[in-house]
Amino acid sequence: MLCERCKIREASIQYMEVINGMRTEHHFCTQCAKEMDFGAYSAIFDGEFPLAKLISGLLGGEEPEEKDGKFQQVVCPTCGMTYEKFVENSCFGCADCYSVFDLLIRDNIKQLQGSDCHKGKHPKIRPAGEVHQTEDTVAVDVQAQKVLHRDERTEEIRSLEKKLKTAVASEDYEMAARYRDQIRALREGTKTDA
């Protein structure tokens, strides 16, 4: 599809406009889109796409002002990421950056997501005490511990099945019966946890 403005280049940007309930679609090439004024979203076409600009555009506010360069002085001790680099790249350097820059980004995240508490998925395997305990995360921790124990049992069952096959192959039926009983007990424990 050709750009509807210049009618020369291939359209690569689709712009949807809703006015008084009427939806109209426009198709532009990147060059024409750069020349047009899309307000806060114009930075998208400049090759720069910092998260702070997008968030401030969505929320209708300005980018956070740096008072006397204090924000620039905040540095993650683990990876060396500065707040200035975060705003520039729109991405953290490591997991510790979230806690280091917490006070600087919490309000924006709270406005954008409605809460500053994570209520989404967590990794299945993680140390049990690693997440800050709140009413919402206690249930998640209990579930994660059940999954962790279930995974450990599954590994043990696999190990016992290998030993069982080896015992049967070497005709050690007494040991094979023990392995079979252990596997059965572990499988019954898995069913009651589910």
GROMACS .gro file of C-alpha atoms in nm:
model
  194
    1MET     CA    1   0.000   0.000   0.000
    2LEU     CA    2   0.134   0.344  -0.092
    3CYS     CA    3   0.162   0.637   0.146
    4GLU     CA    4  -0.157   0.842   0.123
    5ARG     CA    5   0.035   1.168   0.163
    6CYS     CA    6   0.318   1.141  -0.093
    7LYS     CA    7   0.176   0.847  -0.293
    8ILE     CA    8   0.534   0.740  -0.380
    9ARG     CA    9   0.681   0.535  -0.094
   10GLU     CA   10   0.544   0.221   0.068
   11ALA     CA   11   0.326   0.294   0.375
   12SER     CA   12   0.475   0.140   0.687
   13ILE     CA   13   0.278   0.328   0.954
   14GLN     CA   14  -0.090   0.284   1.020
   15TYR     CA   15  -0.254   0.573   1.206
   16MET     CA   16  -0.606   0.529   1.341
   17GLU     CA   17  -0.813   0.833   1.433
   18VAL     CA   18  -1.146   0.827   1.617
   19ILE     CA   19  -1.351   1.148   1.604
   20ASN     CA   20  -1.709   1.153   1.735
   21GLY     CA   21  -1.722   0.775   1.720
   22MET     CA   22  -1.612   0.764   1.355
   23ARG     CA   23  -1.294   0.564   1.299
   24THR     CA   24  -1.068   0.649   1.008
   25GLU     CA   25  -0.742   0.479   0.914
   26HIS     CA   26  -0.447   0.654   0.755
   27HIS     CA   27  -0.136   0.496   0.606
   28PHE     CA   28   0.193   0.687   0.587
   29CYS     CA   29   0.555   0.617   0.498
   30THR     CA   30   0.811   0.687   0.773
   31GLN     CA   31   0.942   0.999   0.601
   32CYS     CA   32   0.596   1.162   0.577
   33ALA     CA   33   0.517   1.053   0.933
   34LYS     CA   34   0.833   1.232   1.055
   35GLU     CA   35   0.721   1.551   0.883
   36MET     CA   36   0.373   1.538   1.037
   37ASP     CA   37   0.300   1.649   1.393
   38PHE     CA   38   0.186   1.366   1.621
   39GLY     CA   39   0.250   1.557   1.946
   40ALA     CA   40   0.415   1.350   2.218
   41TYR     CA   41   0.435   1.049   1.984
   42SER     CA   42   0.654   1.225   1.725
   43ALA     CA   43   0.968   1.087   1.895
   44ILE     CA   44   0.872   0.741   1.771
   45PHE     CA   45   0.965   0.838   1.416
   46ASP     CA   46   1.299   0.998   1.510
   47GLY     CA   47   1.455   0.661   1.589
   48GLU     CA   48   1.455   0.751   1.958
   49PHE     CA   49   1.188   0.586   2.165
   50PRO     CA   50   1.257   0.637   2.535
   51LEU     CA   51   1.005   0.494   2.777
   52ALA     CA   52   0.999   0.810   2.987
   53LYS     CA   53   0.879   1.016   2.689
   54LEU     CA   54   0.607   0.765   2.607
   55ILE     CA   55   0.487   0.746   2.967
   56SER     CA   56   0.489   1.122   3.010
   57GLY     CA   57   0.300   1.154   2.681
   58LEU     CA   58   0.039   0.903   2.791
   59LEU     CA   59  -0.003   1.062   3.131
   60GLY     CA   60  -0.005   1.413   2.991
   61GLY     CA   61   0.283   1.522   3.211
   62GLU     CA   62   0.636   1.635   3.162
   63GLU     CA   63   0.945   1.420   3.200
   64PRO     CA   64   1.073   1.414   3.558
   65GLU     CA   65   1.292   1.714   3.619
   66GLU     CA   66   1.636   1.656   3.759
   67LYS     CA   67   1.683   1.889   4.054
   68ASP     CA   68   2.051   1.979   4.081
   69GLY     CA   69   2.144   1.655   3.905
   70LYS     CA   70   2.043   1.441   4.207
   71PHE     CA   71   1.879   1.180   3.985
   72GLN     CA   72   2.201   1.151   3.784
   73GLN     CA   73   2.389   1.057   4.101
   74VAL     CA   74   2.181   0.744   4.164
   75VAL     CA   75   2.380   0.442   4.040
   76CYS     CA   76   2.306   0.070   4.069
   77PRO     CA   77   2.595  -0.088   4.262
   78THR     CA   78   2.555  -0.421   4.081
   79CYS     CA   79   2.566  -0.319   3.715
   80GLY     CA   80   2.661   0.052   3.724
   81MET     CA   81   2.339   0.169   3.554
   82THR     CA   82   2.260   0.536   3.617
   83TYR     CA   83   1.913   0.690   3.625
   84GLU     CA   84   2.010   0.900   3.323
   85LYS     CA   85   2.101   0.585   3.125
   86PHE     CA   86   1.772   0.423   3.229
   87VAL     CA   87   1.569   0.720   3.101
   88GLU     CA   88   1.775   0.720   2.781
   89ASN     CA   89   1.754   0.343   2.712
   90SER     CA   90   1.417   0.269   2.878
   91CYS     CA   91   1.552  -0.050   3.025
   92PHE     CA   92   1.730  -0.160   3.342
   93GLY     CA   93   2.069  -0.327   3.353
   94CYS     CA   94   1.990  -0.593   3.614
   95ALA     CA   95   1.727  -0.707   3.864
   96ASP     CA   96   1.874  -0.489   4.141
   97CYS     CA   97   1.799  -0.174   3.939
   98TYR     CA   98   1.431  -0.208   4.031
   99SER     CA   99   1.505  -0.159   4.401
  100VAL     CA  100   1.774   0.106   4.343
  101PHE     CA  101   1.552   0.326   4.124
  102ASP     CA  102   1.230   0.236   4.309
  103LEU     CA  103   1.162   0.581   4.458
  104LEU     CA  104   1.229   0.754   4.127
  105ILE     CA  105   0.993   0.544   3.915
  106ARG     CA  106   0.729   0.426   4.164
  107ASP     CA  107   0.485   0.715   4.106
  108ASN     CA  108   0.498   0.673   3.727
  109ILE     CA  109   0.441   0.299   3.752
  110LYS     CA  110   0.158   0.350   4.000
  111GLN     CA  111  -0.015   0.597   3.766
  112LEU     CA  112   0.042   0.379   3.461
  113GLN     CA  113  -0.059   0.043   3.610
  114GLY     CA  114  -0.286   0.149   3.897
  115SER     CA  115  -0.062  -0.011   4.158
  116ASP     CA  116   0.305  -0.030   4.250
  117CYS     CA  117   0.271  -0.389   4.369
  118HIS     CA  118   0.342  -0.668   4.118
  119LYS     CA  119   0.038  -0.892   4.078
  120GLY     CA  120   0.148  -1.087   3.772
  121LYS     CA  121   0.330  -1.413   3.729
  122HIS     CA  122   0.648  -1.504   3.916
  123PRO     CA  123   0.917  -1.748   3.808
  124LYS     CA  124   0.826  -2.104   3.905
  125ILE     CA  125   1.156  -2.172   4.078
  126ARG     CA  126   1.285  -1.905   4.312
  127PRO     CA  127   1.398  -1.884   4.674
  128ALA     CA  128   1.087  -1.870   4.893
  129GLY     CA  129   1.178  -1.556   5.091
  130GLU     CA  130   1.296  -1.347   4.798
  131VAL     CA  131   0.968  -1.162   4.732
  132HIS     CA  132   0.842  -0.889   4.967
  133GLN     CA  133   0.558  -1.043   5.165
  134THR     CA  134   0.222  -0.866   5.131
  135GLU     CA  135  -0.130  -1.005   5.156
  136ASP     CA  136  -0.133  -1.056   4.780
  137THR     CA  137   0.203  -1.231   4.758
  138VAL     CA  138   0.156  -1.474   5.049
  139ALA     CA  139  -0.083  -1.686   4.841
  140VAL     CA  140   0.158  -1.666   4.547
  141ASP     CA  141   0.448  -1.783   4.768
  142VAL     CA  142   0.249  -2.080   4.899
  143GLN     CA  143   0.160  -2.179   4.542
  144ALA     CA  144   0.523  -2.137   4.429
  145GLN     CA  145   0.643  -2.359   4.714
  146LYS     CA  146   0.392  -2.628   4.612
  147VAL     CA  147   0.517  -2.610   4.254
  148LEU     CA  148   0.878  -2.629   4.377
  149HIS     CA  149   0.803  -2.938   4.590
  150ARG     CA  150   0.610  -3.095   4.301
  151ASP     CA  151   0.908  -3.038   4.069
  152GLU     CA  152   1.145  -3.191   4.326
  153ARG     CA  153   0.917  -3.495   4.357
  154THR     CA  154   0.899  -3.530   3.979
  155GLU     CA  155   1.279  -3.533   3.961
  156GLU     CA  156   1.297  -3.791   4.239
  157ILE     CA  157   1.037  -4.009   4.064
  158ARG     CA  158   1.243  -3.999   3.744
  159SER     CA  159   1.556  -4.094   3.936
  160LEU     CA  160   1.378  -4.383   4.109
  161GLU     CA  161   1.235  -4.505   3.776
  162LYS     CA  162   1.589  -4.525   3.635
  163LYS     CA  163   1.703  -4.718   3.944
  164LEU     CA  164   1.399  -4.945   3.909
  165LYS     CA  165   1.490  -5.029   3.548
  166THR     CA  166   1.850  -5.097   3.649
  167ALA     CA  167   1.737  -5.322   3.938
  168VAL     CA  168   1.500  -5.519   3.711
  169ALA     CA  169   1.773  -5.553   3.446
  170SER     CA  170   2.014  -5.691   3.707
  171GLU     CA  171   1.734  -5.916   3.842
  172ASP     CA  172   1.744  -5.757   4.190
  173TYR     CA  173   1.367  -5.786   4.235
  174GLU     CA  174   1.370  -5.708   4.607
  175MET     CA  175   1.531  -5.369   4.544
  176ALA     CA  176   1.303  -5.312   4.243
  177ALA     CA  177   0.999  -5.365   4.468
  178ARG     CA  178   1.132  -5.101   4.711
  179TYR     CA  179   1.183  -4.853   4.427
  180ARG     CA  180   0.832  -4.930   4.295
  181ASP     CA  181   0.678  -4.864   4.639
  182GLN     CA  182   0.871  -4.535   4.676
  183ILE     CA  183   0.755  -4.421   4.330
  184ARG     CA  184   0.395  -4.510   4.416
  185ALA     CA  185   0.412  -4.315   4.745
  186LEU     CA  186   0.562  -4.008   4.574
  187ARG     CA  187   0.297  -4.014   4.300
  188GLU     CA  188   0.015  -4.035   4.557
  189GLY     CA  189   0.168  -3.736   4.741
  190THR     CA  190   0.171  -3.539   4.414
  191LYS     CA  191  -0.198  -3.611   4.355
  192THR     CA  192  -0.299  -3.488   4.702
  193ASP     CA  193  -0.106  -3.158   4.656
  194ALA     CA  194  -0.271  -3.074   4.324
   0.00000   0.00000   0.00000
